[in-house]
Short mmCIF file of C-alpha atoms and ligand atoms in Angstrom, two decimals:
data_model
loop_
_atom_site.label_atom_id
_atom_site.label_comp_id
_atom_site.label_asym_id
_atom_site.label_seq_id
_atom_site.Cartn_x
_atom_site.Cartn_y
_atom_site.Cartn_z
CA MET A 1 -0.34 -0.05 0.03
CA SER A 2 0.91 3.13 -0.24
CA THR A 3 0.25 7.01 -0.21
CA ILE A 4 -0.81 8.91 -3.29
CA ASN A 5 -1.91 12.88 -3.51
CA ILE A 6 -5.59 13.33 -5.50
CA GLU A 7 -4.87 15.82 -7.66
CA VAL A 8 -6.85 18.46 -9.51
CA PRO A 9 -6.28 17.12 -13.57
CA ASP A 10 -6.71 19.45 -16.69
CA ILE A 11 -9.81 21.23 -16.51
CA GLY A 12 -8.95 23.44 -20.07
CA ASP A 13 -8.37 26.92 -19.46
CA PHE A 14 -10.62 27.93 -15.98
CA SER A 15 -8.44 28.14 -12.43
CA ASP A 16 -10.57 28.79 -9.35
CA VAL A 17 -13.01 27.26 -9.45
CA PRO A 18 -14.98 25.96 -7.06
CA VAL A 19 -15.95 22.86 -5.09
CA ILE A 20 -19.29 22.53 -5.01
CA GLU A 21 -19.66 19.28 -3.70
CA VAL A 22 -17.16 16.77 -1.97
CA MET A 23 -18.81 13.30 -2.26
CA VAL A 24 -16.24 10.80 -0.04
CA LYS A 25 -14.42 10.90 3.12
CA PRO A 26 -12.12 9.63 4.53
CA GLY A 27 -11.59 5.55 4.60
CA ASP A 28 -14.35 5.62 1.47
CA ARG A 29 -13.48 2.49 -0.70
CA VAL A 30 -13.03 3.50 -4.10
CA GLU A 31 -12.65 2.80 -7.84
CA ALA A 32 -10.25 4.25 -10.41
CA ASP A 33 -12.51 7.27 -11.80
CA ALA A 34 -15.08 7.79 -9.27
CA PRO A 35 -16.07 10.79 -9.01
CA LEU A 36 -15.16 12.75 -5.18
CA VAL A 37 -15.21 15.59 -5.83
CA SER A 38 -17.60 18.43 -8.27
CA LEU A 39 -16.69 21.93 -9.65
CA GLU A 40 -18.66 24.18 -11.05
CA SER A 41 -17.49 27.34 -13.19
CA ASP A 42 -19.59 29.47 -14.74
CA LYS A 43 -19.51 27.06 -18.16
CA ALA A 44 -19.49 24.14 -16.70
CA THR A 45 -20.07 21.45 -13.97
CA MET A 46 -16.87 19.05 -13.22
CA ASP A 47 -16.01 15.61 -11.43
CA ILE A 48 -12.92 15.50 -9.66
CA PRO A 49 -12.04 11.29 -10.22
CA ALA A 50 -9.74 9.17 -8.06
CA PRO A 51 -6.71 8.38 -9.80
CA HIS A 52 -6.42 4.50 -8.78
CA ALA A 53 -9.02 1.99 -7.23
CA GLY A 54 -8.38 2.34 -3.37
CA VAL A 55 -9.38 3.89 -0.23
CA ILE A 56 -9.67 7.83 0.05
CA GLY A 57 -7.19 8.47 2.83
CA GLN A 58 -7.89 12.58 3.95
CA ILE A 59 -10.38 14.84 2.13
CA THR A 60 -8.52 18.82 2.24
CA VAL A 61 -11.28 20.66 0.33
CA LYS A 62 -14.32 21.72 0.96
CA VAL A 63 -17.31 22.95 -0.78
CA GLY A 64 -17.16 27.05 -1.34
CA ASP A 65 -12.84 26.22 -1.75
CA ARG A 66 -11.40 26.52 -5.41
CA VAL A 67 -9.71 24.55 -6.90
CA SER A 68 -7.48 24.91 -10.56
CA GLN A 69 -4.72 21.84 -12.63
CA GLY A 70 -2.73 20.97 -9.80
CA SER A 71 -4.27 21.93 -6.51
CA VAL A 72 -3.99 18.88 -4.04
CA ILE A 73 -7.90 17.83 -3.00
CA GLY A 74 -6.60 14.82 -1.00
CA THR A 75 -4.34 11.75 -0.96
CA MET A 76 -5.21 7.98 -1.03
CA GLU A 77 -4.20 4.43 -0.24
CA VAL A 78 -3.93 2.38 -3.36
CA GLY A 79 -2.50 -1.34 -3.73
CA GLU A 80 1.17 -0.91 -5.66
CA ALA A 81 2.61 2.70 -6.54
CA PRO A 82 1.42 3.74 -8.92
CA ALA A 83 2.79 4.43 -12.12
CA ALA A 84 4.70 7.98 -12.30
CA ALA A 85 1.65 9.27 -14.35
CA PRO A 86 -2.09 7.48 -13.70
CA ALA A 87 -3.54 5.58 -16.28
CA ALA A 88 -6.58 7.68 -15.58
CA ALA A 89 -4.96 11.30 -15.57
CA PRO A 90 -6.66 13.00 -17.56
CA ALA A 91 -4.48 15.22 -20.53
CA PRO A 92 -5.09 18.40 -22.59
CA SER A 93 -5.99 19.48 -25.61
CA PRO A 94 -3.18 19.48 -27.95
CA ALA A 95 -5.03 22.20 -29.25
CA PRO A 96 -8.98 23.77 -28.48
CA THR A 97 -11.69 21.35 -30.76
CA PRO A 98 -15.05 22.37 -30.99
CA ALA A 99 -17.64 19.43 -30.57
CA PRO A 100 -18.25 17.04 -32.76
CA VAL A 101 -20.10 18.85 -36.35
CA ALA A 102 -20.69 16.78 -38.13
CA ALA A 103 -23.64 14.73 -36.71
CA ALA A 104 -24.38 13.71 -32.99
CA VAL A 105 -22.60 9.96 -32.39
CA THR A 106 -19.62 10.31 -34.98
CA PRO A 107 -18.12 6.58 -36.03
CA ALA A 108 -15.32 8.91 -37.57
CA PRO A 109 -12.74 6.44 -39.45
CA SER A 110 -16.08 4.47 -41.27
CA ALA A 111 -18.11 6.66 -41.87
CA ALA A 112 -19.07 6.28 -45.18
CA VAL A 113 -16.77 7.88 -48.20
CA ALA A 114 -18.89 9.46 -49.54
CA ALA A 115 -20.40 11.47 -46.72
CA ALA A 116 -16.94 12.42 -45.57
CA GLN A 117 -16.22 13.91 -48.71
CA VAL A 118 -19.55 15.58 -48.45
CA ALA A 119 -18.92 17.30 -44.89
CA ALA A 120 -15.19 16.83 -45.36
CA PRO A 121 -14.22 19.99 -43.38
CA VAL A 122 -16.56 20.36 -41.09
CA ALA A 123 -16.00 15.85 -40.22
CA ALA A 124 -11.98 18.01 -39.87
CA ALA A 125 -13.01 20.77 -37.62
CA GLY A 126 -14.77 18.42 -35.31
CA ALA A 127 -12.34 15.30 -35.92
CA ALA A 128 -10.71 14.60 -32.04
CA PRO A 129 -7.50 15.67 -31.88
CA ALA A 130 -4.66 12.60 -31.29
CA ALA A 131 -4.98 11.66 -27.83
CA THR A 132 -2.32 12.94 -25.03
CA THR A 133 -0.25 11.01 -22.15
CA GLN A 134 1.62 13.40 -19.07
CA SER A 135 5.19 11.69 -18.72
CA ALA A 136 7.17 11.52 -15.89
CA ARG A 137 8.82 15.16 -16.48
CA GLY A 138 5.25 16.41 -17.61
CA ASP A 139 5.41 17.01 -21.31
CA TYR A 140 2.98 15.48 -23.11
CA THR A 141 2.98 13.60 -25.97
CA PRO A 142 0.73 11.22 -27.97
CA ALA A 143 -0.20 7.72 -26.16
CA ALA A 144 -2.12 5.30 -28.83
CA GLY A 145 -5.18 3.86 -27.45
CA ALA A 146 -5.62 7.02 -25.06
CA VAL A 147 -8.19 9.36 -24.44
CA ALA A 148 -7.96 12.98 -24.60
CA LEU A 149 -10.05 14.81 -22.25
CA PRO A 150 -12.28 17.40 -23.81
CA SER A 151 -10.70 21.27 -23.90
CA ALA A 152 -12.28 24.41 -22.61
CA ALA A 153 -13.74 25.13 -26.02
CA ASP A 154 -14.99 21.95 -26.04
CA ILE A 155 -16.71 22.92 -22.86
CA ALA A 156 -18.32 25.80 -24.54
CA ALA A 157 -19.23 24.12 -27.58
CA GLU A 158 -21.02 21.76 -25.32
CA LEU A 159 -23.20 23.93 -23.00
CA VAL A 160 -24.31 25.53 -26.53
CA GLY A 161 -27.61 26.11 -25.76
CA GLY A 162 -27.37 27.10 -21.88
CA LYS A 163 -27.22 23.12 -20.53
CA LYS A 164 -24.47 21.97 -18.24
CA ALA A 165 -23.64 19.27 -18.78
CA HIS A 166 -22.72 17.02 -15.61
CA ALA A 167 -19.88 14.15 -16.20
CA SER A 168 -16.62 13.36 -15.07
CA PRO A 169 -14.00 13.83 -17.66
CA SER A 170 -13.38 10.22 -17.65
CA MET A 171 -16.78 9.95 -18.95
CA ARG A 172 -16.65 13.66 -21.31
CA ALA A 173 -13.89 11.43 -22.52
CA TYR A 174 -15.37 8.68 -23.38
CA ALA A 175 -18.69 10.89 -25.21
CA ARG A 176 -15.44 12.91 -27.24
CA GLU A 177 -14.03 9.69 -28.57
CA LEU A 178 -17.65 8.68 -29.70
CA GLY A 179 -18.36 11.95 -30.76
CA VAL A 180 -20.80 12.55 -28.50
CA ASP A 181 -22.58 15.38 -27.84
CA LEU A 182 -23.47 15.64 -24.33
CA ALA A 183 -25.43 17.97 -23.95
CA ARG A 184 -27.83 16.11 -24.68
CA VAL A 185 -27.54 12.71 -23.13
CA LYS A 186 -30.15 12.16 -20.51
CA ALA A 187 -28.28 11.64 -17.38
CA SER A 188 -28.29 8.58 -14.43
CA GLY A 189 -26.14 8.06 -12.46
CA PRO A 190 -26.52 10.29 -9.20
CA LYS A 191 -27.71 14.09 -9.06
CA GLY A 192 -28.20 14.07 -12.56
CA ARG A 193 -24.39 12.51 -13.81
CA ILE A 194 -23.79 11.63 -16.86
CA THR A 195 -22.41 7.87 -16.79
CA ARG A 196 -21.19 5.41 -19.09
CA GLU A 197 -24.11 3.83 -19.16
CA ASP A 198 -26.10 7.05 -20.66
CA ILE A 199 -23.95 7.49 -22.70
CA ASN A 200 -23.76 3.81 -24.33
CA ALA A 201 -27.19 4.46 -24.40
CA PHE A 202 -27.58 7.43 -26.55
CA VAL A 203 -24.79 5.56 -29.11
CA LYS A 204 -27.44 3.21 -29.12
CA GLY A 205 -30.66 4.69 -30.48
CA ALA A 206 -28.36 7.05 -32.28
CA LEU A 207 -27.75 4.70 -34.65
CA GLN A 208 -31.04 2.76 -34.88
CA ALA A 209 -33.09 6.35 -35.97
CA PRO A 210 -33.74 6.39 -38.74
CA ALA A 211 -30.91 7.58 -41.49
CA ALA A 212 -33.29 9.96 -42.82
CA ALA A 213 -33.06 12.02 -39.62
CA PRO A 214 -29.99 13.42 -38.74
CA VAL A 215 -29.36 14.36 -34.91
CA ALA A 216 -29.15 17.20 -33.67
CA THR A 217 -25.77 18.45 -32.66
CA GLY A 218 -26.14 21.15 -30.09
CA GLY A 219 -25.83 23.54 -32.86
CA GLY A 220 -22.42 22.17 -33.64
CA GLY A 221 -23.94 21.03 -37.16
CA LEU A 222 -27.29 21.54 -39.21
CA ASP A 223 -29.92 20.51 -36.59
CA LEU A 224 -32.11 19.54 -39.66
CA LEU A 225 -35.75 17.83 -39.20
CA PRO A 226 -36.16 14.97 -41.18
CA TRP A 227 -36.67 15.50 -44.65
CA PRO A 228 -41.11 15.50 -45.33
CA LYS A 229 -42.56 12.02 -45.70
CA VAL A 230 -45.20 12.36 -47.52
CA ASP A 231 -47.68 10.24 -49.77
CA PHE A 232 -48.97 12.51 -52.57
CA THR A 233 -50.51 10.13 -54.16
CA LYS A 234 -53.93 11.02 -51.40
CA PHE A 235 -53.36 14.62 -53.42
CA GLY A 236 -53.40 13.77 -57.78
CA ASP A 237 -51.52 11.34 -60.09
CA ILE A 238 -48.61 11.03 -60.21
CA GLU A 239 -45.30 9.69 -61.73
CA ARG A 240 -42.29 8.78 -59.98
CA LYS A 241 -39.29 9.70 -62.54
CA PRO A 242 -35.71 8.85 -61.44
CA LEU A 243 -33.61 11.35 -61.48
CA SER A 244 -30.34 11.70 -63.38
CA ARG A 245 -27.05 10.71 -63.23
CA ILE A 246 -26.41 15.06 -63.36
CA ARG A 247 -28.73 15.69 -61.00
CA LYS A 248 -28.06 13.49 -57.99
CA LEU A 249 -24.12 14.70 -58.75
CA SER A 250 -25.15 17.87 -59.15
CA ALA A 251 -27.78 17.61 -56.09
CA ALA A 252 -24.76 16.30 -53.40
CA ASN A 253 -22.72 18.29 -54.68
CA LEU A 254 -24.74 22.41 -54.29
CA ALA A 255 -25.61 20.98 -51.63
CA ARG A 256 -22.55 20.77 -50.07
CA ASN A 257 -21.37 23.67 -51.48
CA TRP A 258 -24.85 26.08 -49.69
CA ALA A 259 -24.55 24.03 -46.22
CA MET A 260 -21.48 25.23 -46.19
CA ILE A 261 -19.93 27.92 -47.87
CA PRO A 262 -20.89 31.46 -46.63
CA ALA A 263 -21.75 32.39 -48.89
CA VAL A 264 -22.98 36.78 -50.04
CA THR A 265 -24.39 37.55 -53.62
CA TYR A 266 -23.34 40.73 -54.48
CA HIS A 267 -24.98 42.97 -56.94
CA GLU A 268 -24.21 45.51 -60.50
CA ASP A 269 -24.80 46.45 -63.57
CA ALA A 270 -23.35 47.38 -66.03
CA ASP A 271 -24.15 48.90 -68.82
CA VAL A 272 -22.91 47.68 -72.23
CA THR A 273 -24.56 49.11 -74.44
CA GLU A 274 -20.97 50.43 -76.85
CA LEU A 275 -20.31 46.32 -76.45
CA GLU A 276 -23.27 45.54 -77.29
CA ALA A 277 -23.48 47.98 -80.49
CA PHE A 278 -19.52 46.55 -81.40
CA ARG A 279 -20.60 42.90 -80.84
CA GLN A 280 -23.49 43.57 -83.27
CA GLN A 281 -21.16 45.39 -85.50
CA ILE A 282 -18.43 42.02 -85.67
CA ASN A 283 -21.37 39.57 -85.94
CA ALA A 284 -23.02 41.35 -88.78
CA GLU A 285 -19.11 42.08 -90.72
CA GLN A 286 -18.05 39.05 -89.69
CA ALA A 287 -21.14 36.42 -90.49
CA LYS A 288 -19.59 35.13 -93.96
CA ALA A 289 -17.10 33.68 -91.89
CA GLY A 290 -19.14 32.16 -89.43
CA VAL A 291 -18.06 34.42 -86.72
CA LYS A 292 -20.64 35.06 -83.90
CA LEU A 293 -19.47 36.69 -80.56
CA THR A 294 -21.82 36.40 -77.78
CA MET A 295 -21.85 38.10 -74.97
CA LEU A 296 -20.55 35.48 -72.50
CA ALA A 297 -17.39 35.26 -74.35
CA PHE A 298 -17.26 38.98 -73.77
CA ILE A 299 -17.66 38.17 -70.19
CA ILE A 300 -15.44 35.33 -69.84
CA ARG A 301 -12.67 38.70 -71.02
CA ALA A 302 -13.66 40.43 -68.00
CA VAL A 303 -14.02 38.41 -65.76
CA CYS A 304 -10.53 37.04 -66.62
CA SER A 305 -9.23 40.41 -66.61
CA ALA A 306 -10.40 41.14 -62.83
CA LEU A 307 -9.24 37.62 -61.65
CA LYS A 308 -5.75 39.32 -62.64
CA LYS A 309 -6.45 42.27 -60.69
CA PHE A 310 -8.09 40.90 -58.01
CA PRO A 311 -5.67 37.34 -57.36
CA GLU A 312 -7.87 36.27 -53.96
CA PHE A 313 -10.88 35.38 -56.67
CA ASN A 314 -9.04 33.09 -58.56
CA SER A 315 -7.91 30.92 -55.45
CA SER A 316 -9.32 28.01 -52.43
CA ILE A 317 -8.92 28.02 -49.74
CA ASP A 318 -7.31 24.87 -47.78
CA LEU A 319 -8.42 24.48 -44.25
CA GLN A 320 -8.32 20.39 -43.98
CA ALA A 321 -4.46 21.44 -43.72
CA GLU A 322 -1.84 21.38 -40.74
CA GLU A 323 -1.49 24.61 -41.77
CA PRO A 324 -4.96 26.32 -43.38
CA ALA A 325 -4.08 28.20 -45.91
CA LEU A 326 -5.44 30.33 -49.20
CA ILE A 327 -3.94 28.05 -52.82
CA MET A 328 -3.31 30.98 -55.26
CA LYS A 329 -3.96 29.90 -59.09
CA GLN A 330 -1.47 30.95 -60.82
CA TYR A 331 -3.34 29.64 -64.34
CA CYS A 332 -6.84 30.94 -65.29
CA HIS A 333 -9.59 28.25 -65.85
CA ILE A 334 -13.05 29.33 -66.52
CA GLY A 335 -16.00 27.45 -66.28
CA PHE A 336 -19.20 27.96 -67.67
CA ALA A 337 -22.73 26.31 -66.52
CA ALA A 338 -24.23 24.77 -69.97
CA ASP A 339 -28.00 23.27 -69.40
CA THR A 340 -28.89 20.88 -70.52
CA PRO A 341 -31.43 18.24 -70.31
CA GLY A 342 -29.59 15.41 -68.33
CA GLY A 343 -29.01 18.02 -65.79
CA LEU A 344 -26.48 21.69 -65.06
CA VAL A 345 -22.87 20.66 -66.25
CA VAL A 346 -19.88 23.54 -65.79
CA PRO A 347 -18.22 23.21 -69.42
CA VAL A 348 -14.45 24.50 -68.07
CA ILE A 349 -12.27 26.78 -70.63
CA ARG A 350 -8.76 26.64 -69.97
CA ASP A 351 -5.70 29.44 -70.06
CA ALA A 352 -9.55 31.96 -71.03
CA ASP A 353 -6.75 34.87 -70.59
CA LYS A 354 -5.07 34.27 -73.10
CA LYS A 355 -7.63 33.06 -75.62
CA GLY A 356 -9.13 36.24 -78.23
CA VAL A 357 -12.93 36.75 -77.57
CA ALA A 358 -13.70 35.29 -80.90
CA GLN A 359 -12.58 32.00 -79.96
CA LEU A 360 -13.54 32.21 -76.44
CA ALA A 361 -17.00 31.81 -77.65
CA ALA A 362 -15.74 28.93 -80.45
CA GLU A 363 -15.23 26.99 -77.53
CA CYS A 364 -18.53 28.59 -75.76
CA GLY A 365 -20.11 26.94 -78.29
CA GLU A 366 -18.73 23.69 -78.96
CA LEU A 367 -17.73 23.10 -75.25
CA ALA A 368 -22.03 24.39 -74.45
CA ALA A 369 -22.52 21.83 -78.02
CA LYS A 370 -20.84 18.90 -76.37
CA ALA A 371 -22.34 18.76 -72.81
CA ARG A 372 -25.70 18.78 -74.29
CA ASP A 373 -24.82 15.90 -75.88
CA GLY A 374 -23.73 14.22 -72.98
CA LYS A 375 -19.90 14.06 -74.55
CA LEU A 376 -17.79 15.68 -71.89
CA SER A 377 -15.31 14.40 -71.26
CA ALA A 378 -14.39 14.43 -66.95
CA ALA A 379 -10.88 16.73 -67.93
CA GLU A 380 -12.78 19.09 -69.85
CA MET A 381 -15.02 20.12 -66.76
CA GLN A 382 -12.33 20.28 -64.14
CA GLY A 383 -9.48 23.15 -63.38
CA ALA A 384 -12.07 25.52 -62.81
CA CYS A 385 -11.12 28.86 -60.80
CA PHE A 386 -13.72 30.50 -60.92
CA THR A 387 -17.48 30.06 -62.56
CA ILE A 388 -19.77 32.19 -64.83
CA SER A 389 -23.71 31.36 -64.70
CA SER A 390 -25.23 32.76 -67.24
CA VAL A 391 -28.96 32.73 -67.57
CA GLY A 392 -29.52 36.16 -69.47
CA GLY A 393 -30.22 33.84 -72.87
CA LEU A 394 -33.55 32.98 -70.40
CA GLY A 395 -33.76 36.20 -69.53
CA GLY A 396 -33.91 36.98 -65.26
CA THR A 397 -33.03 40.74 -63.85
CA GLY A 398 -31.01 39.39 -60.81
CA PHE A 399 -29.99 35.54 -58.57
CA ALA A 400 -28.25 34.61 -56.35
CA PRO A 401 -25.24 31.47 -57.41
CA ILE A 402 -24.15 28.30 -55.89
CA ILE A 403 -20.09 28.30 -55.77
CA ASN A 404 -18.80 25.49 -57.54
CA ALA A 405 -17.00 24.51 -54.52
CA PRO A 406 -13.55 24.17 -53.93
CA GLU A 407 -13.64 27.75 -56.23
CA VAL A 408 -14.27 31.43 -54.13
CA ALA A 409 -17.07 33.36 -56.32
CA ILE A 410 -19.31 32.08 -59.39
CA LEU A 411 -20.56 35.32 -61.69
CA GLY A 412 -24.03 35.19 -62.23
CA VAL A 413 -25.39 36.85 -65.56
CA SER A 414 -29.12 37.89 -66.07
CA ARG A 415 -30.72 39.10 -68.97
CA THR A 416 -30.11 43.36 -70.06
CA THR A 417 -32.93 45.37 -70.31
CA MET A 418 -33.37 48.69 -72.19
CA LYS A 419 -33.31 51.27 -68.73
CA PRO A 420 -33.53 54.99 -68.71
CA VAL A 421 -30.33 56.40 -66.79
CA TRP A 422 -29.93 59.73 -65.89
CA ASP A 423 -26.75 61.29 -67.26
CA GLY A 424 -27.00 64.25 -64.50
CA SER A 425 -29.31 65.76 -66.88
CA ALA A 426 -31.82 63.39 -68.96
CA PHE A 427 -32.36 60.29 -69.06
CA GLN A 428 -30.82 58.44 -71.25
CA PRO A 429 -32.12 54.50 -72.50
CA ARG A 430 -28.99 52.07 -71.68
CA LEU A 431 -28.47 48.59 -71.84
CA ILE A 432 -28.30 47.37 -68.39
CA LEU A 433 -26.41 44.36 -67.67
CA PRO A 434 -27.46 42.12 -64.33
CA LEU A 435 -23.60 41.29 -62.26
CA SER A 436 -24.75 38.77 -59.42
CA LEU A 437 -21.30 37.90 -57.93
CA THR A 438 -21.52 34.79 -55.24
CA ALA A 439 -18.07 35.09 -53.06
CA ASP A 440 -17.14 32.36 -49.69
CA HIS A 441 -17.26 34.89 -47.52
CA ARG A 442 -14.70 33.69 -45.51
CA VAL A 443 -11.94 34.76 -48.27
CA ILE A 444 -13.43 37.33 -50.21
CA ASP A 445 -15.43 40.19 -47.39
CA GLY A 446 -17.82 42.62 -49.44
CA ALA A 447 -15.17 45.35 -49.46
CA ALA A 448 -13.56 43.24 -52.41
CA ALA A 449 -16.93 41.45 -53.89
CA THR A 450 -17.74 44.83 -54.20
CA ARG A 451 -15.05 45.82 -55.97
CA PHE A 452 -13.78 42.86 -58.41
CA ASN A 453 -18.59 43.51 -58.90
CA ALA A 454 -17.79 47.12 -60.05
CA HIS A 455 -14.25 46.40 -62.35
CA VAL A 456 -15.58 43.96 -64.05
CA ALA A 457 -18.50 46.62 -64.95
CA ALA A 458 -16.74 48.90 -65.74
CA LEU A 459 -13.89 46.58 -68.18
CA LEU A 460 -17.89 45.65 -69.61
CA ALA A 461 -18.83 48.71 -70.13
CA ASP A 462 -15.31 49.89 -71.89
CA MET A 463 -13.43 46.71 -72.96
CA ARG A 464 -11.10 49.43 -73.36
CA ARG A 465 -9.98 48.89 -70.10
CA VAL A 466 -9.23 46.18 -70.53
CA LEU A 467 -5.63 46.57 -72.63
CA MET A 468 -4.59 48.27 -69.48
N1 LIG B 501 -29.18 39.25 -72.39
C1 LIG B 501 -29.72 39.44 -73.12
N2 LIG B 501 -29.41 37.88 -74.30
C2 LIG B 501 -28.82 37.31 -74.14
C3 LIG B 501 -27.99 37.44 -73.11
C4 LIG B 501 -28.00 37.94 -71.86
N3 LIG B 501 -27.11 39.11 -70.88
N4 LIG B 501 -26.76 36.38 -73.15
C5 LIG B 501 -26.93 35.95 -74.87
N5 LIG B 501 -28.28 36.41 -75.31
C6 LIG B 501 -29.45 36.09 -76.36
C7 LIG B 501 -28.00 36.18 -76.92
O1 LIG B 501 -27.93 37.63 -77.63
C8 LIG B 501 -28.35 35.37 -78.27
O2 LIG B 501 -29.40 35.39 -78.75
P1 LIG B 501 -29.14 36.19 -81.00
O3 LIG B 501 -29.05 34.18 -80.65
O4 LIG B 501 -30.13 36.19 -80.96
O5 LIG B 501 -27.34 36.17 -80.62
C9 LIG B 501 -29.80 34.00 -76.72
O6 LIG B 501 -29.78 34.85 -75.82
C10 LIG B 501 -28.43 33.18 -76.65
O7 LIG B 501 -27.31 32.87 -76.63
P2 LIG B 501 -26.22 32.48 -77.00
O8 LIG B 501 -26.37 32.01 -78.08
O9 LIG B 501 -25.01 33.24 -77.29
O10 LIG B 501 -25.90 31.59 -75.83
P3 LIG B 501 -25.27 31.76 -74.20
O11 LIG B 501 -23.57 32.18 -74.68
O12 LIG B 501 -26.04 33.63 -73.59
O13 LIG B 501 -25.25 31.05 -73.38
C11 LIG B 501 -24.72 28.87 -72.60
C12 LIG B 501 -24.57 29.73 -73.68
C13 LIG B 501 -24.45 27.86 -72.81
C14 LIG B 501 -24.40 29.71 -71.02
C15 LIG B 501 -26.53 28.74 -72.52
O14 LIG B 501 -27.00 27.36 -73.25
C16 LIG B 501 -26.94 28.04 -71.37
O15 LIG B 501 -26.70 26.32 -71.50
N6 LIG B 501 -27.00 28.36 -70.23
C17 LIG B 501 -28.09 28.84 -68.86
C18 LIG B 501 -26.51 28.44 -68.12
C19 LIG B 501 -27.41 27.35 -66.74
O16 LIG B 501 -28.37 27.53 -66.64
N7 LIG B 501 -27.09 28.91 -65.62
C20 LIG B 501 -27.78 28.30 -64.23
C21 LIG B 501 -26.90 27.45 -63.42
S1 LIG B 501 -27.47 27.58 -61.36
O17 LIG B 501 -28.77 26.29 -62.04
#
């Protein structure tokens, strides 16, 4: 038998936390991890566990005392001298990590590949850090199989919604390992404590829940209601039409991009009166040669110039790397949305910045025709830096396009209309082209987006500026 001190383990960034309850007395026999003392900060309630099985020697704190990591709260008699670092001693997270957000239950390594891909950055943000143990020197080193305890950030995240989960550090560690949001676990232990059985029951319940019913994540995830299941035949005749392959793929991509990118759409009007007159003139002059300059080709040209002036629009954000970064592209491939019978596809014009308007128009025409015939190769739909979605040939006064990840912006183009524009002394009829730029706010602030949009509009108003 030997006597050891019972110390407060790592409790995140908290210090001077009041003791709100002492659960044992000298002479009590306890199991390893049994709760000895409860602490309550303004953010969380935490139990200090027994580091070993043994008999309590003395408890040196009382309700109202304040403790921090390393404070001795008592002594206990244990069977054998423990190793330098008690097995159950909690270890700190190497970096603050938010509570799991992809789902309340995240069986991480075995998650479906598709789900992992779709939710990758979210899942990465919620991934548990490498577990750590404390060495005899007191520094922390990774330990296989060990479980990292929640950091202060975990605890704060868990408290979203105001509910305090009452659980020991080892139960928090267990919940964390399973990706369980403790705030959602029903406690059955003494005085509302969450036990291992409670966590197991929660996981079991979550796994048995219908797949269509996403589990709420206490604020970290999307917390969506299940998709409505409606028997439409109750209301009239229906026909069930299978989704095309393109629509299935684009549905998944669009949903991810819409949900994961904090996107804002900025609107601008471009005065294309002169440009349209020029386009018509060239097309009339060169009709015999088969040249047809399209508005889209001029817009691509203008966008290439704007991407050179505002290079952050020609980037992708990499949040999954150890050191998050912006990938700045030194090339300029432009995607354009093409409406096809099978659904939306985005052919890509390579090195669009090196091509003239006539060539851009010709390539757009060829790629759009291939898209409609379902003959685009995978390579012809890859590598875009920026996408243009033009519905101008169809109509529209403005819309909010969805960014084509991992790009950081997309330009929506609607129909030109003749509008009265005040020139300082009179209204003039001007041909106005509505531009709607959606940008990823993680990369592009509103001011930059507005400048970019205004620049594209200025270029379209006077394409000579492209030469500048
Ligand atoms: N305003 C008014 N008219 C326009 C216009 C605009 N902004 N843009 C094109 N037009 C006119 C053209 O002048 C042309 O008419 P004419 O034949 O009389 O000259 C007609 O519309 C068709 O234009 P186009 O053949 O030049 O085609 P386009 O360059 O406008 O578009 C493409 C090509 C592939 C972009 C288009 O066919 C398409 O698929 N658009 C839909 C894209 C889409 O679905 N976007 C939404 C994606 S998000 O859901």
